[in-house]
mmCIF file of N, CA and C in Angstrom:
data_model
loop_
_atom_site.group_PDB
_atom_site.id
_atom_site.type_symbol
_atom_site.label_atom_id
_atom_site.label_comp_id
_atom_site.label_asym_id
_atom_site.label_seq_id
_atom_site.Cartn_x
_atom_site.Cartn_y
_atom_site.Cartn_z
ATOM 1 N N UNK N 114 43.366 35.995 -70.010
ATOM 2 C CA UNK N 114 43.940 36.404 -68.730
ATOM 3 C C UNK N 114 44.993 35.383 -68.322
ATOM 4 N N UNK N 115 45.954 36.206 -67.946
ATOM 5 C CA UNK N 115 47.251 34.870 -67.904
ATOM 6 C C UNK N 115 47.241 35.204 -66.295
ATOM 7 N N UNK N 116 47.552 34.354 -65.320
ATOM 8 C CA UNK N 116 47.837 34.196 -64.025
ATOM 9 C C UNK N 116 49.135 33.965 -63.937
ATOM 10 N N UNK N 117 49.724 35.061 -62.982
ATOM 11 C CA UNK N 117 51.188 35.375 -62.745
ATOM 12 C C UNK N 117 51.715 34.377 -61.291
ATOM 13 N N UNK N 118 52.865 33.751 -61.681
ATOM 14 C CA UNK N 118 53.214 33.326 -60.454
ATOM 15 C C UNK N 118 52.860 34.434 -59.400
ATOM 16 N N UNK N 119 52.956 33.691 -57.787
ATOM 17 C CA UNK N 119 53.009 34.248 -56.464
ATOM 18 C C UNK N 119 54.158 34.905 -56.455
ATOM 19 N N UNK N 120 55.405 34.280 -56.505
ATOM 20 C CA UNK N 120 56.428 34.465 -56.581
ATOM 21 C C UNK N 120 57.398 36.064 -57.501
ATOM 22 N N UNK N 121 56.322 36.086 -58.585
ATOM 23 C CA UNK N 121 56.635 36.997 -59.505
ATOM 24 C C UNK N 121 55.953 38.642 -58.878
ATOM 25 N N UNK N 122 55.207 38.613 -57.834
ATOM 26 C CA UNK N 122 54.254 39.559 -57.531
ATOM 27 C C UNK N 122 55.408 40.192 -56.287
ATOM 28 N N UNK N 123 55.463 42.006 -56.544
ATOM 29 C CA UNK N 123 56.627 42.617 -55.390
ATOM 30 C C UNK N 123 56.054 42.126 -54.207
ATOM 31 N N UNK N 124 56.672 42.354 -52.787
ATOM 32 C CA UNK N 124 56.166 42.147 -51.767
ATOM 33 C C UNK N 124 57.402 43.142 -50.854
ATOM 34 N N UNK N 125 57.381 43.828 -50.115
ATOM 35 C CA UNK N 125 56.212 44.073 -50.036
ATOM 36 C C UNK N 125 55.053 45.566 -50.502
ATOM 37 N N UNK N 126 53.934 45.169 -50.935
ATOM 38 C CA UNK N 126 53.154 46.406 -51.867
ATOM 39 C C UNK N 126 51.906 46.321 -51.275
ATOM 40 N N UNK N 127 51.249 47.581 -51.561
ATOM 41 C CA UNK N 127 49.392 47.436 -51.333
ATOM 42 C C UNK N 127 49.153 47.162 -51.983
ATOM 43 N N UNK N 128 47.835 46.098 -51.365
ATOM 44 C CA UNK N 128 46.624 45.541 -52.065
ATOM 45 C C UNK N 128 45.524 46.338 -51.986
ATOM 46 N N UNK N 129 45.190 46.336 -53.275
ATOM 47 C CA UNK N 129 43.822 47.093 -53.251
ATOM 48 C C UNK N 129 42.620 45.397 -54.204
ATOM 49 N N UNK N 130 41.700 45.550 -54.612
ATOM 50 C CA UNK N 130 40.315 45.165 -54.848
ATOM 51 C C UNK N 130 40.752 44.440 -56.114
ATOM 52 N N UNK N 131 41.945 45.236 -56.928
ATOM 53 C CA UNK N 131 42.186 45.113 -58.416
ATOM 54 C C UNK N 131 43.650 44.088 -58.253
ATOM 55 N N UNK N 132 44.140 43.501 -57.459
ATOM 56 C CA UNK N 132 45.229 43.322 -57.590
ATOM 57 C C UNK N 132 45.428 42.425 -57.840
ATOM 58 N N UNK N 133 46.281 41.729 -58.811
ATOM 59 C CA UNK N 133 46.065 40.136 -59.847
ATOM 60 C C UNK N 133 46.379 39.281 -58.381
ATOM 61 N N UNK N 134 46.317 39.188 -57.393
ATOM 62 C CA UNK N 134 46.506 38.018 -56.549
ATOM 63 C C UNK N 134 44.850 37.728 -56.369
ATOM 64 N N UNK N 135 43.935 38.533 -56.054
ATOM 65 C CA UNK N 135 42.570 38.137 -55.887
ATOM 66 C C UNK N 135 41.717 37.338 -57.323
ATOM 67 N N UNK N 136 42.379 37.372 -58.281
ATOM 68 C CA UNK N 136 42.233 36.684 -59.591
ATOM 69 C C UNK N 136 42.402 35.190 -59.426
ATOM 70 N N UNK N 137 43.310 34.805 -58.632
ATOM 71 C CA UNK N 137 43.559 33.205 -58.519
ATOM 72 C C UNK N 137 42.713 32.420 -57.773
ATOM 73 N N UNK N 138 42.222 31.103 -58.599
ATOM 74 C CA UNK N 138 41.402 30.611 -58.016
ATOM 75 C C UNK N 138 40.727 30.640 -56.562
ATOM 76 N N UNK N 139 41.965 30.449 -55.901
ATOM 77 C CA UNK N 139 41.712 29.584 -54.718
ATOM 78 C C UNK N 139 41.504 31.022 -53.852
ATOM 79 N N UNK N 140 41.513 31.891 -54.261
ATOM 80 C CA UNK N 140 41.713 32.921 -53.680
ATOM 81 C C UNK N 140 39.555 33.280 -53.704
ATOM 82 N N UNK N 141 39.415 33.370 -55.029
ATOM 83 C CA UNK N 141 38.018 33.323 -55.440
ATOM 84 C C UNK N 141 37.346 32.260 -54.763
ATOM 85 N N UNK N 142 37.692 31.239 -54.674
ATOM 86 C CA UNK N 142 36.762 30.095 -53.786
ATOM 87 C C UNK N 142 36.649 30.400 -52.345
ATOM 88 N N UNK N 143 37.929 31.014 -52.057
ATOM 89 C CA UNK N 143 37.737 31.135 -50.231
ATOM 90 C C UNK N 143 36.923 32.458 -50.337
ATOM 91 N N UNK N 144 37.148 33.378 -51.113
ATOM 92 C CA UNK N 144 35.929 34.502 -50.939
ATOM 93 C C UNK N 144 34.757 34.130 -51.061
ATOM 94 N N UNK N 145 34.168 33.374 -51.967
ATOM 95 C CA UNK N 145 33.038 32.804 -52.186
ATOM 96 C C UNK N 145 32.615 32.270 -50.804
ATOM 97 N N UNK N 146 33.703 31.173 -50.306
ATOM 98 C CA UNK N 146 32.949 30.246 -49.312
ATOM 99 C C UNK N 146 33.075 31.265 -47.933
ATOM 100 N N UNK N 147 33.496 31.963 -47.852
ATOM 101 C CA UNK N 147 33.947 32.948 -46.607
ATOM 102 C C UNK N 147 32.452 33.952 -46.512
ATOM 103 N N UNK N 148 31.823 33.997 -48.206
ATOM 104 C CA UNK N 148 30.977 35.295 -48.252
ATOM 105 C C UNK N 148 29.475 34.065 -47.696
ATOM 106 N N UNK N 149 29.347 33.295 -48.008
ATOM 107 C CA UNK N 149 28.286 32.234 -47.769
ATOM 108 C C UNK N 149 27.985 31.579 -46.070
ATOM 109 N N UNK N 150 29.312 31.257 -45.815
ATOM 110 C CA UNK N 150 30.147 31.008 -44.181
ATOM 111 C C UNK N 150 29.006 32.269 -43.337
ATOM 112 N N UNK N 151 29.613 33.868 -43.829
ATOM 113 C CA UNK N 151 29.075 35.029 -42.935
ATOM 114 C C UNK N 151 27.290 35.034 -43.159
ATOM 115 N N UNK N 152 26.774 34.264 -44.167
ATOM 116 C CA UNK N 152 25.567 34.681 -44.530
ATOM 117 C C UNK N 152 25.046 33.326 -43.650
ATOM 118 N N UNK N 153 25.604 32.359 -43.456
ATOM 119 C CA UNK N 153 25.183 31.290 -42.395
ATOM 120 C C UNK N 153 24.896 31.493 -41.098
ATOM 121 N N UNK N 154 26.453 32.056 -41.301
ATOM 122 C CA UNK N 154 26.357 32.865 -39.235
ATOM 123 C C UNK N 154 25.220 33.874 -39.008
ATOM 124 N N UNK N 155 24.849 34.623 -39.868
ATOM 125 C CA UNK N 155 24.001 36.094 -39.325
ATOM 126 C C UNK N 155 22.816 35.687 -39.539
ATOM 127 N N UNK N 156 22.089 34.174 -40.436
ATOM 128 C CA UNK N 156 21.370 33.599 -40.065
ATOM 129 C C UNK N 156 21.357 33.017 -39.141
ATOM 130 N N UNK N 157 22.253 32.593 -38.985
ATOM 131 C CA UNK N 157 21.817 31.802 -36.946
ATOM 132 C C UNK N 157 22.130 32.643 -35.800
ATOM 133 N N UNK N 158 23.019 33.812 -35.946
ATOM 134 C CA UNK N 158 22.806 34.579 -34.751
ATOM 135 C C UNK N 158 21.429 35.636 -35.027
ATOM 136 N N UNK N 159 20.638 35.568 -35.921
ATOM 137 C CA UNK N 159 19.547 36.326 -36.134
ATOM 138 C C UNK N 159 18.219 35.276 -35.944
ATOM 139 N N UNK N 160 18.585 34.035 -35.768
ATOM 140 C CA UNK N 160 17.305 33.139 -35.846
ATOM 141 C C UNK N 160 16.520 33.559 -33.982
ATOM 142 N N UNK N 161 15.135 33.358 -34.454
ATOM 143 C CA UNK N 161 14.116 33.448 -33.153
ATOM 144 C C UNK N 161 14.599 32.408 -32.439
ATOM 145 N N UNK N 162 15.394 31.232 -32.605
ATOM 146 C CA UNK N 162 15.324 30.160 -31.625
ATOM 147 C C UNK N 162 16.962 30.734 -30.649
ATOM 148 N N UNK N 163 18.080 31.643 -31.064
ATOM 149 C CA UNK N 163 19.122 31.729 -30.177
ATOM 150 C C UNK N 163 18.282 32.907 -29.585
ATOM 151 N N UNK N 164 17.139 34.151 -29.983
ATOM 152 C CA UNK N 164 16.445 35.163 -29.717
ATOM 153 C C UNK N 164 15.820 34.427 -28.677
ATOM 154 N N UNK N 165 15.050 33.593 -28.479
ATOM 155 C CA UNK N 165 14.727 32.796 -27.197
ATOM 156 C C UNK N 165 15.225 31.910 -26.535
ATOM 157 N N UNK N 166 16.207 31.453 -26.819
ATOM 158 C CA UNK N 166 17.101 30.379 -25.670
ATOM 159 C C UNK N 166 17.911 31.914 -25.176
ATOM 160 N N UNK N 167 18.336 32.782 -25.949
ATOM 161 C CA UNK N 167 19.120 34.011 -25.084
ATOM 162 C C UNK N 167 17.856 34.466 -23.829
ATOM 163 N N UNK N 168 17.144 34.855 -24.320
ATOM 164 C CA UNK N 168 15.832 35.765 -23.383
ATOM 165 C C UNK N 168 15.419 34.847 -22.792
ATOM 166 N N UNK N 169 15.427 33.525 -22.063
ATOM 167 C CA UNK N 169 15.020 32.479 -21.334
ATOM 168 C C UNK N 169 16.310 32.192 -20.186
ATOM 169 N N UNK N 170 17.664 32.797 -20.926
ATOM 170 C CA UNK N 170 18.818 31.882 -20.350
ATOM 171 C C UNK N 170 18.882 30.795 -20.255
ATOM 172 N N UNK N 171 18.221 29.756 -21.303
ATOM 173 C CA UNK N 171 18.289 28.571 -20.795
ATOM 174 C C UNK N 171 19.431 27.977 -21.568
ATOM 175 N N UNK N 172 20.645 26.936 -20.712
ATOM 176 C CA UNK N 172 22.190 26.995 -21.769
ATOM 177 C C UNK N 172 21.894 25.493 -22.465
ATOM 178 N N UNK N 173 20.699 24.606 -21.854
ATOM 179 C CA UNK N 173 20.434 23.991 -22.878
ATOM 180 C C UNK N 173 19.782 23.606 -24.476
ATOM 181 N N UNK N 174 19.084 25.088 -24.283
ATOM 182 C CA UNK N 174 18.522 25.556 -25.552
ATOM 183 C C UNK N 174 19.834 26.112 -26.053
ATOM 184 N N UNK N 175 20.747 26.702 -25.758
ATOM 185 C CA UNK N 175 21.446 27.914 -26.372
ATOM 186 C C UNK N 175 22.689 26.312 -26.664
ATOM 187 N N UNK N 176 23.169 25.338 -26.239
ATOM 188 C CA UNK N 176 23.733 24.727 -26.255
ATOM 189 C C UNK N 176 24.444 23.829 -27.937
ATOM 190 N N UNK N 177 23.119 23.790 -28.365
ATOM 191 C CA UNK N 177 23.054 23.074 -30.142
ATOM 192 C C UNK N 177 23.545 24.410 -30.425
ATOM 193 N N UNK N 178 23.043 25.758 -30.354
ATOM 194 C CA UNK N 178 23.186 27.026 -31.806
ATOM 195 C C UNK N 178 24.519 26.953 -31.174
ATOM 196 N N UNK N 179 25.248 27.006 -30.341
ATOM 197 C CA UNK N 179 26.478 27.168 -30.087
ATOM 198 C C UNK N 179 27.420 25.923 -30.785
ATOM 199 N N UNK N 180 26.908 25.270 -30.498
ATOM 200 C CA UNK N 180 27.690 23.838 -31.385
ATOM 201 C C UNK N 180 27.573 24.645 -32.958
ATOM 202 N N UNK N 181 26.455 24.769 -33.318
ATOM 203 C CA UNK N 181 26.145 25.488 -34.744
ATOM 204 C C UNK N 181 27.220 26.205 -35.448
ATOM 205 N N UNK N 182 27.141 27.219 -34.574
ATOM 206 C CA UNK N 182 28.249 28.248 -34.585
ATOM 207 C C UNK N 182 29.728 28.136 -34.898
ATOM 208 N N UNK N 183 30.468 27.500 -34.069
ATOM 209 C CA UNK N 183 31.171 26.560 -33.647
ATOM 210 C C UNK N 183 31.391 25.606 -35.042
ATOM 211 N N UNK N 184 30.884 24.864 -35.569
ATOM 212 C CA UNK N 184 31.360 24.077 -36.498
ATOM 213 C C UNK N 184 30.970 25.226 -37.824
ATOM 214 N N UNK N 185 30.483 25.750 -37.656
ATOM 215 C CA UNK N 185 30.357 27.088 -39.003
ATOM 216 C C UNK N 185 32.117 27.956 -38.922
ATOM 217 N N UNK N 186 32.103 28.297 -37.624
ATOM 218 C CA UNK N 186 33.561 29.226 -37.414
ATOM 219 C C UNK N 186 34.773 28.265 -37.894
ATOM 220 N N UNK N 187 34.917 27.118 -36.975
ATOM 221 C CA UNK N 187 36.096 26.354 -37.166
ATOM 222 C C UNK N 187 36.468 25.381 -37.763
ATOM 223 N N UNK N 188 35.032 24.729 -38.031
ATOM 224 C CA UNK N 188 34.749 23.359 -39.178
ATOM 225 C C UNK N 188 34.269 21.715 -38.117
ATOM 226 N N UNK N 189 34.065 21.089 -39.165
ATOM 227 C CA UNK N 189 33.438 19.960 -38.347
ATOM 228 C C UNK N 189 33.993 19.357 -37.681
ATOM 229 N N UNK N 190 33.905 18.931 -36.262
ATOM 230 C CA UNK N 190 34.667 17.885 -35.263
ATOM 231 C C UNK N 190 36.074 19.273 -34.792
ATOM 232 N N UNK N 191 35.928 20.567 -35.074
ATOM 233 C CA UNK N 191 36.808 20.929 -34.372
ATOM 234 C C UNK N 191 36.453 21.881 -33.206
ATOM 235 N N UNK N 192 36.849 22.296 -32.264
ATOM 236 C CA UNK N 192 35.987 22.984 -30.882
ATOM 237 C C UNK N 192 37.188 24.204 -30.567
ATOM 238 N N UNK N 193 37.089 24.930 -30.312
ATOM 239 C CA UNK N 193 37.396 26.277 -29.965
ATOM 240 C C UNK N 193 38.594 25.812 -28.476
ATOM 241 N N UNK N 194 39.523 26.534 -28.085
ATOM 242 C CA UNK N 194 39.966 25.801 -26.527
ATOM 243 C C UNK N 194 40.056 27.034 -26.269
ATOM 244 N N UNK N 195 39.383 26.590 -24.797
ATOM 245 C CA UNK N 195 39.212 27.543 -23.844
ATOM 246 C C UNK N 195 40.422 27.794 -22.823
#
């Protein structure tokens, strides 16, 4: 399998599932880490502990899964602006 420059690929065209740009590495690693990322999140928005800091309202329980969240979405040491 030979990998085609970026450059060499029309633009602009549809992408479908098959299209030699999803072949390149980096392309495969961010799917990978993107597919692992969503399986993190729907574990912690599915965990019993945000299921009871939600049904309590209490924002200091809910306070850490939000930090959680939060460095899962945007990465470490970075915060969302409000």
């Amino acid at each position: 399998l030979k990998l085609r420059s970026y450059s060499s690929l029309p633009i602009p065209r549809l992408i479908n599932s098959k299209d030699p740009v999803f072949s390149y590495p980096e392309i495969v690693r961010g799917v990978r880490r993107r597919q692992a990322d969503e399986m993190s999140l729907q574990k912690i928005l599915s965990s019993k502990r945000l299921m009871a800091a939600r049904k309590s309202q209490d924002q200091q329980l809910m306070q850490p899964i939000l930090q959680e969240v939060n460095e899962m979405v945007y990465g470490k040491g970075v915060t969302p602006q409000i």
